[in-house]
PDB file of C-alpha atoms in Angstrom:
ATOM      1  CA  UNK F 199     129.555 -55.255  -7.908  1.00  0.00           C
ATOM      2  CA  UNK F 200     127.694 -57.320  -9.844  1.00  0.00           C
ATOM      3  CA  UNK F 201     128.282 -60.866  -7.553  1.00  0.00           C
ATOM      4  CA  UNK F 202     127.010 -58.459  -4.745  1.00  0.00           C
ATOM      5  CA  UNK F 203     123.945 -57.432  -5.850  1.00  0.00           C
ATOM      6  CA  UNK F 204     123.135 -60.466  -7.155  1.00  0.00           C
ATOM      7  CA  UNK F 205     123.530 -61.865  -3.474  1.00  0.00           C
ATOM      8  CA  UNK F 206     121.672 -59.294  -1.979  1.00  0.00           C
ATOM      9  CA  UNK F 207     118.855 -59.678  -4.270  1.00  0.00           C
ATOM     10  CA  UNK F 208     118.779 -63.314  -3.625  1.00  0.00           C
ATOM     11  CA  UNK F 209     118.820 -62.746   0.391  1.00  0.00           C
ATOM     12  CA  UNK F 210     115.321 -60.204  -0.257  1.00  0.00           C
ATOM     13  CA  UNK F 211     113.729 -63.175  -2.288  1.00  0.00           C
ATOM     14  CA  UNK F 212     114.490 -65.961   0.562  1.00  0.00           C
ATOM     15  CA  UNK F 213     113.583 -63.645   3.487  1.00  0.00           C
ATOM     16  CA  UNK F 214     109.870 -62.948   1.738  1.00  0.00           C
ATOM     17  CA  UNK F 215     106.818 -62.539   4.060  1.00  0.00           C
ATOM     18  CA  UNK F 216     104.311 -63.199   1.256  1.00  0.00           C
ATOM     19  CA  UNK F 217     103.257 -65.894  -0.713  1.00  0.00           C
ATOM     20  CA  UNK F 218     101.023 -66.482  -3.469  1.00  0.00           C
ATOM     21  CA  UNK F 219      98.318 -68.606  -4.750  1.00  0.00           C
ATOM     22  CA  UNK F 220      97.145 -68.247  -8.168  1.00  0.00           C
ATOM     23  CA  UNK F 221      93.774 -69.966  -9.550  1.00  0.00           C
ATOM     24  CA  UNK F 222      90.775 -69.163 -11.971  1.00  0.00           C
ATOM     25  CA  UNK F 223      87.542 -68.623 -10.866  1.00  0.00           C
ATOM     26  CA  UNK F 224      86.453 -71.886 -12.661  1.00  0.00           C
ATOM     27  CA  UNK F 225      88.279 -73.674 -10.047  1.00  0.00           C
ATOM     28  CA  UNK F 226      86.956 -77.759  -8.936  1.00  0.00           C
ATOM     29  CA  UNK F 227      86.339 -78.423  -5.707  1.00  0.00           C
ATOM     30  CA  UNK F 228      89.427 -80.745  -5.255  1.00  0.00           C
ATOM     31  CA  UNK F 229      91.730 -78.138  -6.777  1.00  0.00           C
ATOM     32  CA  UNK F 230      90.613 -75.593  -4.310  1.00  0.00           C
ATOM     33  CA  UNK F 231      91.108 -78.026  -1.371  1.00  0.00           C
ATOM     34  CA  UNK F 232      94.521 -78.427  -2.800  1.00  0.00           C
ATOM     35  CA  UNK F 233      94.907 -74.585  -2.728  1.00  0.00           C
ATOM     36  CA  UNK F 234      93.915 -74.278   0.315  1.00  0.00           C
ATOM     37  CA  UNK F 235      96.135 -76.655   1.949  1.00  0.00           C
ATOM     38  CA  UNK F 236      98.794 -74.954   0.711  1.00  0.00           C
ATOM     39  CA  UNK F 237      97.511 -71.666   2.188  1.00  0.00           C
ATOM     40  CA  UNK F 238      96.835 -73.063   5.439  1.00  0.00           C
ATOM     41  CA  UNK F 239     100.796 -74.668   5.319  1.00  0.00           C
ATOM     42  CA  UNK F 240     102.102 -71.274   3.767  1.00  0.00           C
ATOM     43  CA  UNK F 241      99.963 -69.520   7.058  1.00  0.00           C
ATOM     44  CA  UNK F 242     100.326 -71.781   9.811  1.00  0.00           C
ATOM     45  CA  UNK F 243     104.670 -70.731   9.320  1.00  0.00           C
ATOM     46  CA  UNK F 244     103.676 -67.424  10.023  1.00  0.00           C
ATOM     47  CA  UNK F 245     103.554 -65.725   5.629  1.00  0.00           C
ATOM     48  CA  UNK F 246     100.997 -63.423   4.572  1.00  0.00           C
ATOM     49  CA  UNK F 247      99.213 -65.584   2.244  1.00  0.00           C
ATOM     50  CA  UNK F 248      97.721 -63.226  -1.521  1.00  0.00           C
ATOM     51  CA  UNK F 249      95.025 -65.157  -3.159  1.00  0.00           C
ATOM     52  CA  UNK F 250      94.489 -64.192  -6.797  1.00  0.00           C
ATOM     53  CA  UNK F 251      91.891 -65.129  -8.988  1.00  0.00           C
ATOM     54  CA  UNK F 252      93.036 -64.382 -12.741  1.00  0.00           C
ATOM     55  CA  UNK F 253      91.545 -64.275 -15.977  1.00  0.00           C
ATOM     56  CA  UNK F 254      89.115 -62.254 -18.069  1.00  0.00           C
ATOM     57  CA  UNK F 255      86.999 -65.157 -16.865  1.00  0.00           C
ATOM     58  CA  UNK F 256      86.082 -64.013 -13.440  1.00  0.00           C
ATOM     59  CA  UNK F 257      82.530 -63.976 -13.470  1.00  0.00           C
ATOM     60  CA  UNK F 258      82.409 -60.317 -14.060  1.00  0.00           C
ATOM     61  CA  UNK F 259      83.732 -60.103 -10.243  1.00  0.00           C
ATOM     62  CA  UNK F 260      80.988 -61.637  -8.234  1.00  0.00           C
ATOM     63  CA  UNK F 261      81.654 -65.318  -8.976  1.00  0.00           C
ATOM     64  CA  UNK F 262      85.607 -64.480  -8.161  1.00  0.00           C
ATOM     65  CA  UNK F 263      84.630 -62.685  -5.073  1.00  0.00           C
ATOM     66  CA  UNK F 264      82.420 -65.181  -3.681  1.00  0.00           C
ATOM     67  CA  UNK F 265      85.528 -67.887  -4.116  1.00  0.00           C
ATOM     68  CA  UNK F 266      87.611 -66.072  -2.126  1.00  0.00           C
ATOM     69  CA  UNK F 267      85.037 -65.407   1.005  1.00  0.00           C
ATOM     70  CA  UNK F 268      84.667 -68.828   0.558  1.00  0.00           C
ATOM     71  CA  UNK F 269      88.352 -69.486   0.704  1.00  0.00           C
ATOM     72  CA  UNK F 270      88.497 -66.965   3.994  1.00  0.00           C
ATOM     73  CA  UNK F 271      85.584 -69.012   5.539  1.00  0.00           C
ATOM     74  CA  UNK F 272      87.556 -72.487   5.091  1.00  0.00           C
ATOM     75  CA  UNK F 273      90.959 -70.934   6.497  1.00  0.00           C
ATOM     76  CA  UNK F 274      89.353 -68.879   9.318  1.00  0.00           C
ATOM     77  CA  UNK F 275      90.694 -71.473  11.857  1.00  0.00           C
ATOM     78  CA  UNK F 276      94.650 -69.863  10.893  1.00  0.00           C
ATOM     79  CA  UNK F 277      94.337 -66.485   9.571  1.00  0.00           C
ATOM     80  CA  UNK F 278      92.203 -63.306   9.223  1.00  0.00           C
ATOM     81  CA  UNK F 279      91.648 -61.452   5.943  1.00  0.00           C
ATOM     82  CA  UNK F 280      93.838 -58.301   5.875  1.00  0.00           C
ATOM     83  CA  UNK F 281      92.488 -56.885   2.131  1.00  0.00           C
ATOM     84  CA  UNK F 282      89.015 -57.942   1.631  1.00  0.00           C
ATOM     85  CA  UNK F 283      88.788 -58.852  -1.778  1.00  0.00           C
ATOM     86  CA  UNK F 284      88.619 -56.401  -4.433  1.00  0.00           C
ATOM     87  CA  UNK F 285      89.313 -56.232  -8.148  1.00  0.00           C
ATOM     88  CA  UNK F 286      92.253 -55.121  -9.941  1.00  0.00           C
ATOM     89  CA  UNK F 287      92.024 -55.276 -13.944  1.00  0.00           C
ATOM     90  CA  UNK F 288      91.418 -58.794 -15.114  1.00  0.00           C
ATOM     91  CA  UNK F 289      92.419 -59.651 -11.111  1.00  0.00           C
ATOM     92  CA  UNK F 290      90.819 -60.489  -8.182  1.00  0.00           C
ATOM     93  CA  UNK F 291      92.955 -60.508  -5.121  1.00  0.00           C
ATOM     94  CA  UNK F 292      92.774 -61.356  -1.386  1.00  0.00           C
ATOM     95  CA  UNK F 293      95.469 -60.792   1.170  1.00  0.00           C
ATOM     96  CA  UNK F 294      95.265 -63.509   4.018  1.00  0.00           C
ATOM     97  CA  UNK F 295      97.582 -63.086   7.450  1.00  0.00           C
ATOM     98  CA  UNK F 296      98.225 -65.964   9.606  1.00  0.00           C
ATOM     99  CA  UNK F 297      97.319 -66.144  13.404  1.00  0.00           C
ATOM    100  CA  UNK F 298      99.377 -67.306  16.137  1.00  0.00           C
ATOM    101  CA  UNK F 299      98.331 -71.026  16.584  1.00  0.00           C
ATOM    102  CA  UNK F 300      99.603 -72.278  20.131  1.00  0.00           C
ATOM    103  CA  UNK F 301      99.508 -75.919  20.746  1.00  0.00           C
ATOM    104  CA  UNK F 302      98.352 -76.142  24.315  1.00  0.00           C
ATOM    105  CA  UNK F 303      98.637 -79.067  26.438  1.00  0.00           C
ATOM    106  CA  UNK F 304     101.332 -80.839  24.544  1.00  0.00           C
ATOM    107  CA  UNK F 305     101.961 -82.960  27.862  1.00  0.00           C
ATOM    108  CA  UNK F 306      98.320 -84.191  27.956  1.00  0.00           C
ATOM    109  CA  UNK F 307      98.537 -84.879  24.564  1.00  0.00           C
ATOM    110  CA  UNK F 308     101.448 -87.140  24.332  1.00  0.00           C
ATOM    111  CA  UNK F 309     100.065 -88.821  27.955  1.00  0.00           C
ATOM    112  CA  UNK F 310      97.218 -90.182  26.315  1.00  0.00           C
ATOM    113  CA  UNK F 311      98.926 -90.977  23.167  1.00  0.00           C
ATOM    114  CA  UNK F 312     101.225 -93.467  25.411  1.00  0.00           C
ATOM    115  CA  UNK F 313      98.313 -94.648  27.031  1.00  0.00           C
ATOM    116  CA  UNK F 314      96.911 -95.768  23.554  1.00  0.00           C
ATOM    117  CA  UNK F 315     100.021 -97.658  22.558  1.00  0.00           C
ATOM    118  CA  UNK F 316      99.937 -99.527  26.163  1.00  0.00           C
ATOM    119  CA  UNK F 317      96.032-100.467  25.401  1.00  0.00           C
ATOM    120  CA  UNK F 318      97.274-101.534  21.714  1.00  0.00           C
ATOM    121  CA  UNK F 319      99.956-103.467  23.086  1.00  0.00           C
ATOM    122  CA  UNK F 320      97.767-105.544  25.576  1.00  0.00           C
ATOM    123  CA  UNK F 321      95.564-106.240  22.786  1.00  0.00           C
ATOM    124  CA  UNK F 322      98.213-107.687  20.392  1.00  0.00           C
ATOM    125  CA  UNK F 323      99.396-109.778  23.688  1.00  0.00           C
ATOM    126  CA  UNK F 324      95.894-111.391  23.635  1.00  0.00           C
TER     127      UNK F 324
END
């Protein structure tokens, strides 16, 4: 019984549709870059995406709030907010869901990348 549940409980954990990213409100603008990198990763292969500012720390809500619309803003290229942001105790939290991003004209693409290594190649030749 035990082995069982244990498995099953393990299965619910790897098939999760939600990650999340913790940070304070107090945040540099390198670490938040870093956060949202990992977002955008976490987004772009298709998981809802919960951004949480914590601590009594968060600027009384406004400073908190305006970090996540800012966070929103920078990821609106590969998701749309789902919960605005909105306070929870000594929380601030943010739901983000990822949109379908379709790579068009793959063919194109890799055309002109062969065309680049032919002009690199005639260069090196000279």
């Amino acid at each position: 019984k035990k082995l069982k549940e244990s498995l099953r409980k393990a299965d619910q954990r790897r098939s999760q549709t939600s990650k999340e990213v913790r940070m304070r409100s107090s945040i540099s603008e390198h670490d938040l870059k870093t956060k949202v990198a990992i977002m955008e990763k976490f987004l772009l292969k298709g998981y809802k995406c919960k951004a949480t500012i914590m601590g009594k720390m968060s600027g009384g809500g406004k400073e908190g709030i305006f970090l996540l619309n800012h966070i929103a803003e920078l990821l609106k290229h590969c998701s749309k907010v789902e919960n605005v942001p909105k306070k929870e105790s000594q929380r601030i939290v943010m739901i983000l869901q990822g949109t379908a991003v379709k790579k068009a004209n793959t063919s194109e693409e890799s055309e002109s990348e062969e065309s680049e290594d032919k002009d690199v190649e005639d260069e090196r030749q000279k």
